[in-house]
């Protein structure tokens, strides 16, 4: 299956970032059509519509609206979702079974969980599917691979992957902010604290991405016994404080995704 014509329904921050990523990777602007009632413009010559088109055929329909809008929009989208069309949904908590129920004639349904780094081709992209054969799965992975690291995930793990890959950047940003704020508390000027924290995390992430070692191993390699780094790590590791905090963070985000799935089923 080649994804040569894609309708994007709702092109806000995330769908817009995905579009940027595809265009940066060389995908033809002519392969996209956007439907968005408030977006002011579209990149290049991409067709921008205010209402859903009629009597058009698309290889894929990417749904980028808020989850609670699906109930009202699905009946309007469904006539376009024929047997040659794959539904791509970024709607947190909306399960494949719900997508199948809303778009029963569609060839396949796929859940997509990216983050905003797709604009730079640097995001994890989690995928769960129903209805795609092996060839279509390979084609979709290749297409999504332009946005970063695309990988299939079992749907029963999708809520957790949503918390990790989808919400994870916000948690990292909070950690960077905490590093900077702690440095300010200890006496560093605010602008320098922000600059050092951000540059440090950027370099550390780049190094970890290229290293043959796990991040945990890298941390131990940096920390000499009795040294400065080890003293800091000992504070993070005491009573597994950091590990417990991150577990609580991911659990809370995952559980909210589960709640949203239940709410979507009840609304359906």
PDB file of C-alpha atoms in Angstrom:
ATOM      1  CA  UNK A   1       0.000   0.000   0.000  1.00  0.00           C
ATOM      2  CA  UNK A   2       1.367   3.402  -0.958  1.00  0.00           C
ATOM      3  CA  UNK A   3       0.168   6.410   1.008  1.00  0.00           C
ATOM      4  CA  UNK A   4      -0.049   8.842  -1.904  1.00  0.00           C
ATOM      5  CA  UNK A   5      -3.134  10.785  -0.835  1.00  0.00           C
ATOM      6  CA  UNK A   6      -3.791  11.690   2.784  1.00  0.00           C
ATOM      7  CA  UNK A   7      -6.625  13.728   4.244  1.00  0.00           C
ATOM      8  CA  UNK A   8      -5.697  15.426   7.527  1.00  0.00           C
ATOM      9  CA  UNK A   9      -8.789  16.226   9.582  1.00  0.00           C
ATOM     10  CA  UNK A  10      -7.743  18.773  12.196  1.00  0.00           C
ATOM     11  CA  UNK A  11      -4.247  20.120  11.615  1.00  0.00           C
ATOM     12  CA  UNK A  12      -3.278  21.546  14.996  1.00  0.00           C
ATOM     13  CA  UNK A  13       0.055  21.329  16.790  1.00  0.00           C
ATOM     14  CA  UNK A  14       0.634  17.583  16.554  1.00  0.00           C
ATOM     15  CA  UNK A  15      -0.795  16.900  13.101  1.00  0.00           C
ATOM     16  CA  UNK A  16       0.938  20.044  11.889  1.00  0.00           C
ATOM     17  CA  UNK A  17       4.248  18.773  13.275  1.00  0.00           C
ATOM     18  CA  UNK A  18       3.749  15.455  11.501  1.00  0.00           C
ATOM     19  CA  UNK A  19       3.052  17.298   8.266  1.00  0.00           C
ATOM     20  CA  UNK A  20       6.246  19.325   8.713  1.00  0.00           C
ATOM     21  CA  UNK A  21       8.195  16.116   9.244  1.00  0.00           C
ATOM     22  CA  UNK A  22       6.844  14.456   6.113  1.00  0.00           C
ATOM     23  CA  UNK A  23       7.492  17.528   3.998  1.00  0.00           C
ATOM     24  CA  UNK A  24      11.021  17.877   5.366  1.00  0.00           C
ATOM     25  CA  UNK A  25      11.625  14.234   4.448  1.00  0.00           C
ATOM     26  CA  UNK A  26      10.616  14.923   0.852  1.00  0.00           C
ATOM     27  CA  UNK A  27       6.981  13.804   0.727  1.00  0.00           C
ATOM     28  CA  UNK A  28       5.126  15.668  -2.003  1.00  0.00           C
ATOM     29  CA  UNK A  29       2.873  18.478  -0.701  1.00  0.00           C
ATOM     30  CA  UNK A  30       0.383  17.435  -3.342  1.00  0.00           C
ATOM     31  CA  UNK A  31      -0.266  14.187  -1.498  1.00  0.00           C
ATOM     32  CA  UNK A  32      -1.932  16.028   1.408  1.00  0.00           C
ATOM     33  CA  UNK A  33      -5.295  17.727   1.859  1.00  0.00           C
ATOM     34  CA  UNK A  34      -6.086  19.553   5.108  1.00  0.00           C
ATOM     35  CA  UNK A  35      -9.508  20.119   6.615  1.00  0.00           C
ATOM     36  CA  UNK A  36      -9.365  22.647   9.435  1.00  0.00           C
ATOM     37  CA  UNK A  37     -11.913  25.400  10.156  1.00  0.00           C
ATOM     38  CA  UNK A  38      -9.458  27.690  11.968  1.00  0.00           C
ATOM     39  CA  UNK A  39      -5.998  27.095  10.503  1.00  0.00           C
ATOM     40  CA  UNK A  40      -4.983  30.251   8.654  1.00  0.00           C
ATOM     41  CA  UNK A  41      -2.729  28.727   6.006  1.00  0.00           C
ATOM     42  CA  UNK A  42      -1.079  25.543   4.778  1.00  0.00           C
ATOM     43  CA  UNK A  43       2.526  24.962   3.728  1.00  0.00           C
ATOM     44  CA  UNK A  44       3.279  25.361   0.039  1.00  0.00           C
ATOM     45  CA  UNK A  45       0.464  24.412  -2.292  1.00  0.00           C
ATOM     46  CA  UNK A  46      -1.313  22.037   0.077  1.00  0.00           C
ATOM     47  CA  UNK A  47      -5.076  22.244  -0.314  1.00  0.00           C
ATOM     48  CA  UNK A  48      -6.700  23.740   2.797  1.00  0.00           C
ATOM     49  CA  UNK A  49     -10.448  23.213   3.210  1.00  0.00           C
ATOM     50  CA  UNK A  50     -12.843  24.474   5.854  1.00  0.00           C
ATOM     51  CA  UNK A  51     -15.246  21.561   5.475  1.00  0.00           C
ATOM     52  CA  UNK A  52     -14.867  17.911   4.597  1.00  0.00           C
ATOM     53  CA  UNK A  53     -14.823  17.281   0.852  1.00  0.00           C
ATOM     54  CA  UNK A  54     -17.432  15.133  -0.867  1.00  0.00           C
ATOM     55  CA  UNK A  55     -16.945  12.307  -3.333  1.00  0.00           C
ATOM     56  CA  UNK A  56     -13.183  12.145  -2.857  1.00  0.00           C
ATOM     57  CA  UNK A  57     -10.969   9.093  -2.358  1.00  0.00           C
ATOM     58  CA  UNK A  58      -7.941   8.998  -0.060  1.00  0.00           C
ATOM     59  CA  UNK A  59      -5.415   6.308   0.812  1.00  0.00           C
ATOM     60  CA  UNK A  60      -5.421   7.479   4.417  1.00  0.00           C
ATOM     61  CA  UNK A  61      -7.372   9.784   6.694  1.00  0.00           C
ATOM     62  CA  UNK A  62      -5.382  11.149   9.632  1.00  0.00           C
ATOM     63  CA  UNK A  63      -7.689  12.270  12.439  1.00  0.00           C
ATOM     64  CA  UNK A  64      -6.089  14.953  14.579  1.00  0.00           C
ATOM     65  CA  UNK A  65      -9.040  16.458  16.453  1.00  0.00           C
ATOM     66  CA  UNK A  66      -9.729  16.230  20.176  1.00  0.00           C
ATOM     67  CA  UNK A  67     -10.978  12.774  21.246  1.00  0.00           C
ATOM     68  CA  UNK A  68     -14.313  14.131  22.451  1.00  0.00           C
ATOM     69  CA  UNK A  69     -15.041  15.447  18.947  1.00  0.00           C
ATOM     70  CA  UNK A  70     -14.957  12.015  17.314  1.00  0.00           C
ATOM     71  CA  UNK A  71     -18.607  11.234  18.019  1.00  0.00           C
ATOM     72  CA  UNK A  72     -19.818  14.265  16.078  1.00  0.00           C
ATOM     73  CA  UNK A  73     -17.235  14.123  13.296  1.00  0.00           C
ATOM     74  CA  UNK A  74     -17.187  10.388  12.562  1.00  0.00           C
ATOM     75  CA  UNK A  75     -20.503  10.335  10.649  1.00  0.00           C
ATOM     76  CA  UNK A  76     -19.182  13.159   8.443  1.00  0.00           C
ATOM     77  CA  UNK A  77     -15.835  11.432   7.838  1.00  0.00           C
ATOM     78  CA  UNK A  78     -17.251   7.941   7.292  1.00  0.00           C
ATOM     79  CA  UNK A  79     -18.445   8.479   3.681  1.00  0.00           C
ATOM     80  CA  UNK A  80     -14.805   9.167   2.754  1.00  0.00           C
ATOM     81  CA  UNK A  81     -13.491   6.097   4.579  1.00  0.00           C
ATOM     82  CA  UNK A  82     -14.091   3.447   1.953  1.00  0.00           C
ATOM     83  CA  UNK A  83     -12.573  -0.040   1.521  1.00  0.00           C
ATOM     84  CA  UNK A  84      -9.293   1.348   0.140  1.00  0.00           C
ATOM     85  CA  UNK A  85      -8.773   3.838   2.960  1.00  0.00           C
ATOM     86  CA  UNK A  86      -6.761   3.434   6.169  1.00  0.00           C
ATOM     87  CA  UNK A  87      -7.895   5.382   9.226  1.00  0.00           C
ATOM     88  CA  UNK A  88      -5.012   6.887  11.217  1.00  0.00           C
ATOM     89  CA  UNK A  89      -6.007   8.136  14.646  1.00  0.00           C
ATOM     90  CA  UNK A  90      -3.979  10.264  17.063  1.00  0.00           C
ATOM     91  CA  UNK A  91      -6.902  10.375  19.498  1.00  0.00           C
ATOM     92  CA  UNK A  92      -5.611   9.411  22.938  1.00  0.00           C
ATOM     93  CA  UNK A  93      -7.645   6.640  24.512  1.00  0.00           C
ATOM     94  CA  UNK A  94      -9.718   5.837  21.412  1.00  0.00           C
ATOM     95  CA  UNK A  95      -9.290   2.113  20.811  1.00  0.00           C
ATOM     96  CA  UNK A  96      -9.111   0.199  17.549  1.00  0.00           C
ATOM     97  CA  UNK A  97     -12.483  -1.386  18.247  1.00  0.00           C
ATOM     98  CA  UNK A  98     -14.033   2.084  18.526  1.00  0.00           C
ATOM     99  CA  UNK A  99     -12.410   3.162  15.258  1.00  0.00           C
ATOM    100  CA  UNK A 100     -13.698   0.008  13.567  1.00  0.00           C
ATOM    101  CA  UNK A 101     -17.179   0.727  14.875  1.00  0.00           C
ATOM    102  CA  UNK A 102     -17.054   4.333  13.638  1.00  0.00           C
ATOM    103  CA  UNK A 103     -15.535   3.468  10.240  1.00  0.00           C
ATOM    104  CA  UNK A 104     -16.753  -0.053   9.426  1.00  0.00           C
ATOM    105  CA  UNK A 105     -16.039   0.152   5.678  1.00  0.00           C
ATOM    106  CA  UNK A 106     -12.420   1.286   6.040  1.00  0.00           C
ATOM    107  CA  UNK A 107      -9.647  -1.097   5.018  1.00  0.00           C
ATOM    108  CA  UNK A 108      -7.775  -0.770   8.303  1.00  0.00           C
ATOM    109  CA  UNK A 109      -7.545   1.250  11.480  1.00  0.00           C
ATOM    110  CA  UNK A 110      -4.286   2.441  13.021  1.00  0.00           C
ATOM    111  CA  UNK A 111      -3.573   4.202  16.286  1.00  0.00           C
ATOM    112  CA  UNK A 112      -0.636   6.618  16.074  1.00  0.00           C
ATOM    113  CA  UNK A 113       1.161   8.104  19.074  1.00  0.00           C
ATOM    114  CA  UNK A 114       3.929  10.575  18.174  1.00  0.00           C
ATOM    115  CA  UNK A 115       5.270  13.653  19.924  1.00  0.00           C
ATOM    116  CA  UNK A 116       6.178  17.093  18.599  1.00  0.00           C
ATOM    117  CA  UNK A 117       9.710  16.037  17.664  1.00  0.00           C
ATOM    118  CA  UNK A 118       8.183  14.472  14.522  1.00  0.00           C
ATOM    119  CA  UNK A 119       8.704  17.888  12.910  1.00  0.00           C
ATOM    120  CA  UNK A 120      12.458  17.211  13.096  1.00  0.00           C
ATOM    121  CA  UNK A 121      12.230  13.481  12.351  1.00  0.00           C
ATOM    122  CA  UNK A 122      13.317  12.748  15.924  1.00  0.00           C
ATOM    123  CA  UNK A 123      10.225  11.311  17.593  1.00  0.00           C
ATOM    124  CA  UNK A 124       9.245   7.834  18.672  1.00  0.00           C
ATOM    125  CA  UNK A 125       6.064   6.906  16.794  1.00  0.00           C
ATOM    126  CA  UNK A 126       4.067   4.113  18.373  1.00  0.00           C
ATOM    127  CA  UNK A 127       1.604   2.273  16.143  1.00  0.00           C
ATOM    128  CA  UNK A 128      -1.148  -0.264  16.778  1.00  0.00           C
ATOM    129  CA  UNK A 129      -3.232  -1.648  13.943  1.00  0.00           C
ATOM    130  CA  UNK A 130      -6.148  -3.747  12.838  1.00  0.00           C
ATOM    131  CA  UNK A 131      -6.677  -4.826   9.247  1.00  0.00           C
ATOM    132  CA  UNK A 132      -3.263  -4.266   7.667  1.00  0.00           C
ATOM    133  CA  UNK A 133      -1.492  -7.175   5.984  1.00  0.00           C
ATOM    134  CA  UNK A 134       2.278  -7.591   6.239  1.00  0.00           C
ATOM    135  CA  UNK A 135       3.002  -5.549   3.120  1.00  0.00           C
ATOM    136  CA  UNK A 136       0.779  -2.678   4.254  1.00  0.00           C
ATOM    137  CA  UNK A 137       2.377  -2.728   7.702  1.00  0.00           C
ATOM    138  CA  UNK A 138       5.837  -2.479   6.143  1.00  0.00           C
ATOM    139  CA  UNK A 139       4.692   0.385   3.927  1.00  0.00           C
ATOM    140  CA  UNK A 140       3.232   2.283   6.862  1.00  0.00           C
ATOM    141  CA  UNK A 141       6.344   1.768   8.994  1.00  0.00           C
ATOM    142  CA  UNK A 142       8.468   3.169   6.168  1.00  0.00           C
ATOM    143  CA  UNK A 143       6.199   6.209   5.774  1.00  0.00           C
ATOM    144  CA  UNK A 144       6.054   6.885   9.505  1.00  0.00           C
ATOM    145  CA  UNK A 145       9.803   6.303   9.739  1.00  0.00           C
ATOM    146  CA  UNK A 146      10.318   9.704   8.137  1.00  0.00           C
ATOM    147  CA  UNK A 147       9.098  11.154  11.443  1.00  0.00           C
ATOM    148  CA  UNK A 148      11.566   9.299  13.664  1.00  0.00           C
ATOM    149  CA  UNK A 149      11.545   5.786  15.095  1.00  0.00           C
ATOM    150  CA  UNK A 150       8.280   4.047  14.192  1.00  0.00           C
ATOM    151  CA  UNK A 151       7.390   0.762  15.861  1.00  0.00           C
ATOM    152  CA  UNK A 152       4.379  -1.507  16.265  1.00  0.00           C
ATOM    153  CA  UNK A 153       3.052  -1.915  19.798  1.00  0.00           C
ATOM    154  CA  UNK A 154       0.437  -4.315  21.130  1.00  0.00           C
ATOM    155  CA  UNK A 155      -2.704  -2.332  21.861  1.00  0.00           C
ATOM    156  CA  UNK A 156      -2.849  -3.528  25.469  1.00  0.00           C
ATOM    157  CA  UNK A 157       0.444  -1.641  26.008  1.00  0.00           C
ATOM    158  CA  UNK A 158      -0.610   1.460  24.086  1.00  0.00           C
ATOM    159  CA  UNK A 159      -1.751   3.440  27.113  1.00  0.00           C
ATOM    160  CA  UNK A 160       1.673   2.988  28.714  1.00  0.00           C
ATOM    161  CA  UNK A 161       3.476   3.876  25.491  1.00  0.00           C
ATOM    162  CA  UNK A 162       1.268   6.970  25.264  1.00  0.00           C
ATOM    163  CA  UNK A 163       2.499   8.001  28.701  1.00  0.00           C
ATOM    164  CA  UNK A 164       6.139   7.309  27.824  1.00  0.00           C
ATOM    165  CA  UNK A 165       6.514   8.385  24.184  1.00  0.00           C
ATOM    166  CA  UNK A 166       3.624  10.824  23.857  1.00  0.00           C
ATOM    167  CA  UNK A 167       3.679  12.594  27.218  1.00  0.00           C
ATOM    168  CA  UNK A 168       7.348  11.911  27.942  1.00  0.00           C
ATOM    169  CA  UNK A 169       8.736  15.147  26.455  1.00  0.00           C
ATOM    170  CA  UNK A 170       6.738  17.164  28.997  1.00  0.00           C
ATOM    171  CA  UNK A 171       8.310  15.130  31.794  1.00  0.00           C
ATOM    172  CA  UNK A 172      11.780  15.720  30.357  1.00  0.00           C
ATOM    173  CA  UNK A 173      11.073  19.456  30.063  1.00  0.00           C
ATOM    174  CA  UNK A 174      10.003  19.475  33.708  1.00  0.00           C
ATOM    175  CA  UNK A 175      13.244  17.729  34.687  1.00  0.00           C
ATOM    176  CA  UNK A 176      15.322  20.290  32.762  1.00  0.00           C
ATOM    177  CA  UNK A 177      13.398  23.062  34.470  1.00  0.00           C
ATOM    178  CA  UNK A 178      13.987  21.422  37.866  1.00  0.00           C
ATOM    179  CA  UNK A 179      17.730  21.216  37.209  1.00  0.00           C
ATOM    180  CA  UNK A 180      17.812  24.899  36.321  1.00  0.00           C
ATOM    181  CA  UNK A 181      15.651  25.945  39.282  1.00  0.00           C
ATOM    182  CA  UNK A 182      17.783  23.934  41.707  1.00  0.00           C
ATOM    183  CA  UNK A 183      20.912  25.601  40.331  1.00  0.00           C
ATOM    184  CA  UNK A 184      19.327  29.012  40.870  1.00  0.00           C
ATOM    185  CA  UNK A 185      18.448  28.093  44.454  1.00  0.00           C
ATOM    186  CA  UNK A 186      22.073  27.169  45.007  1.00  0.00           C
ATOM    187  CA  UNK A 187      23.387  30.436  43.617  1.00  0.00           C
ATOM    188  CA  UNK A 188      23.693  30.317  39.817  1.00  0.00           C
ATOM    189  CA  UNK A 189      22.189  33.220  37.827  1.00  0.00           C
ATOM    190  CA  UNK A 190      18.877  32.195  36.241  1.00  0.00           C
ATOM    191  CA  UNK A 191      19.833  32.748  32.594  1.00  0.00           C
ATOM    192  CA  UNK A 192      23.043  30.755  33.007  1.00  0.00           C
ATOM    193  CA  UNK A 193      21.233  27.977  34.875  1.00  0.00           C
ATOM    194  CA  UNK A 194      18.735  27.615  32.024  1.00  0.00           C
ATOM    195  CA  UNK A 195      21.458  27.622  29.360  1.00  0.00           C
ATOM    196  CA  UNK A 196      23.654  25.082  31.145  1.00  0.00           C
ATOM    197  CA  UNK A 197      20.750  22.745  31.960  1.00  0.00           C
ATOM    198  CA  UNK A 198      19.415  22.746  28.416  1.00  0.00           C
ATOM    199  CA  UNK A 199      22.823  22.319  26.764  1.00  0.00           C
ATOM    200  CA  UNK A 200      23.727  19.532  29.177  1.00  0.00           C
ATOM    201  CA  UNK A 201      20.545  17.549  28.487  1.00  0.00           C
ATOM    202  CA  UNK A 202      20.866  18.048  24.736  1.00  0.00           C
ATOM    203  CA  UNK A 203      24.431  16.738  24.724  1.00  0.00           C
ATOM    204  CA  UNK A 204      23.694  13.873  27.115  1.00  0.00           C
ATOM    205  CA  UNK A 205      20.746  12.703  25.007  1.00  0.00           C
ATOM    206  CA  UNK A 206      22.787  12.858  21.808  1.00  0.00           C
ATOM    207  CA  UNK A 207      25.586  10.852  23.413  1.00  0.00           C
ATOM    208  CA  UNK A 208      23.184   8.261  24.813  1.00  0.00           C
ATOM    209  CA  UNK A 209      21.537   7.862  21.392  1.00  0.00           C
ATOM    210  CA  UNK A 210      24.901   7.039  19.804  1.00  0.00           C
ATOM    211  CA  UNK A 211      26.373   4.938  22.604  1.00  0.00           C
ATOM    212  CA  UNK A 212      26.504   1.170  22.695  1.00  0.00           C
ATOM    213  CA  UNK A 213      25.767   1.366  26.427  1.00  0.00           C
ATOM    214  CA  UNK A 214      22.422   1.824  28.153  1.00  0.00           C
ATOM    215  CA  UNK A 215      21.743   5.162  29.873  1.00  0.00           C
ATOM    216  CA  UNK A 216      22.003   3.411  33.233  1.00  0.00           C
ATOM    217  CA  UNK A 217      25.426   2.079  32.344  1.00  0.00           C
ATOM    218  CA  UNK A 218      26.537   5.484  31.072  1.00  0.00           C
ATOM    219  CA  UNK A 219      25.545   7.050  34.394  1.00  0.00           C
ATOM    220  CA  UNK A 220      27.722   4.562  36.270  1.00  0.00           C
ATOM    221  CA  UNK A 221      30.598   5.091  33.843  1.00  0.00           C
ATOM    222  CA  UNK A 222      30.530   8.839  34.507  1.00  0.00           C
ATOM    223  CA  UNK A 223      30.390   8.430  38.293  1.00  0.00           C
ATOM    224  CA  UNK A 224      33.724   7.637  39.944  1.00  0.00           C
ATOM    225  CA  UNK A 225      33.644   6.090  43.397  1.00  0.00           C
ATOM    226  CA  UNK A 226      33.752   8.841  45.992  1.00  0.00           C
ATOM    227  CA  UNK A 227      33.495  11.550  43.318  1.00  0.00           C
ATOM    228  CA  UNK A 228      31.208  14.498  42.623  1.00  0.00           C
ATOM    229  CA  UNK A 229      28.831  12.688  40.236  1.00  0.00           C
ATOM    230  CA  UNK A 230      28.515   9.676  42.529  1.00  0.00           C
ATOM    231  CA  UNK A 231      27.475  11.949  45.392  1.00  0.00           C
ATOM    232  CA  UNK A 232      24.680  13.347  43.252  1.00  0.00           C
ATOM    233  CA  UNK A 233      23.585   9.922  42.018  1.00  0.00           C
ATOM    234  CA  UNK A 234      23.474   8.660  45.585  1.00  0.00           C
ATOM    235  CA  UNK A 235      20.930  11.390  46.361  1.00  0.00           C
ATOM    236  CA  UNK A 236      18.781  10.385  43.359  1.00  0.00           C
ATOM    237  CA  UNK A 237      19.064   6.680  44.185  1.00  0.00           C
ATOM    238  CA  UNK A 238      18.352   6.965  47.915  1.00  0.00           C
ATOM    239  CA  UNK A 239      15.264   4.884  48.726  1.00  0.00           C
ATOM    240  CA  UNK A 240      14.747   4.608  44.938  1.00  0.00           C
ATOM    241  CA  UNK A 241      13.271   8.110  45.108  1.00  0.00           C
ATOM    242  CA  UNK A 242      13.703   8.977  41.419  1.00  0.00           C
ATOM    243  CA  UNK A 243      12.590   5.554  40.195  1.00  0.00           C
ATOM    244  CA  UNK A 244       9.497   5.656  42.377  1.00  0.00           C
ATOM    245  CA  UNK A 245       8.638   9.185  41.246  1.00  0.00           C
ATOM    246  CA  UNK A 246       8.914   8.309  37.556  1.00  0.00           C
ATOM    247  CA  UNK A 247       6.877   5.133  38.070  1.00  0.00           C
ATOM    248  CA  UNK A 248       4.157   7.203  39.730  1.00  0.00           C
ATOM    249  CA  UNK A 249       4.327   9.738  36.885  1.00  0.00           C
ATOM    250  CA  UNK A 250       3.954   7.153  34.122  1.00  0.00           C
ATOM    251  CA  UNK A 251       1.261   5.271  36.032  1.00  0.00           C
ATOM    252  CA  UNK A 252      -0.800   8.447  36.430  1.00  0.00           C
ATOM    253  CA  UNK A 253      -0.516   9.297  32.728  1.00  0.00           C
ATOM    254  CA  UNK A 254      -1.239   5.705  31.683  1.00  0.00           C
ATOM    255  CA  UNK A 255      -4.277   5.476  33.942  1.00  0.00           C
ATOM    256  CA  UNK A 256      -5.685   8.691  32.490  1.00  0.00           C
ATOM    257  CA  UNK A 257      -5.327   7.206  29.009  1.00  0.00           C
ATOM    258  CA  UNK A 258      -7.253   4.139  30.213  1.00  0.00           C
ATOM    259  CA  UNK A 259      -9.978   6.419  31.597  1.00  0.00           C
ATOM    260  CA  UNK A 260     -10.219   8.251  28.281  1.00  0.00           C
ATOM    261  CA  UNK A 261     -10.641   4.935  26.468  1.00  0.00           C
ATOM    262  CA  UNK A 262     -13.508   4.027  28.772  1.00  0.00           C
ATOM    263  CA  UNK A 263     -15.108   7.443  28.242  1.00  0.00           C
ATOM    264  CA  UNK A 264     -14.798   7.017  24.453  1.00  0.00           C
ATOM    265  CA  UNK A 265     -16.509   3.618  24.632  1.00  0.00           C
ATOM    266  CA  UNK A 266     -19.335   5.017  26.756  1.00  0.00           C
ATOM    267  CA  UNK A 267     -19.841   7.952  24.386  1.00  0.00           C
ATOM    268  CA  UNK A 268     -19.902   5.560  21.428  1.00  0.00           C
TER     269      UNK A 268
END
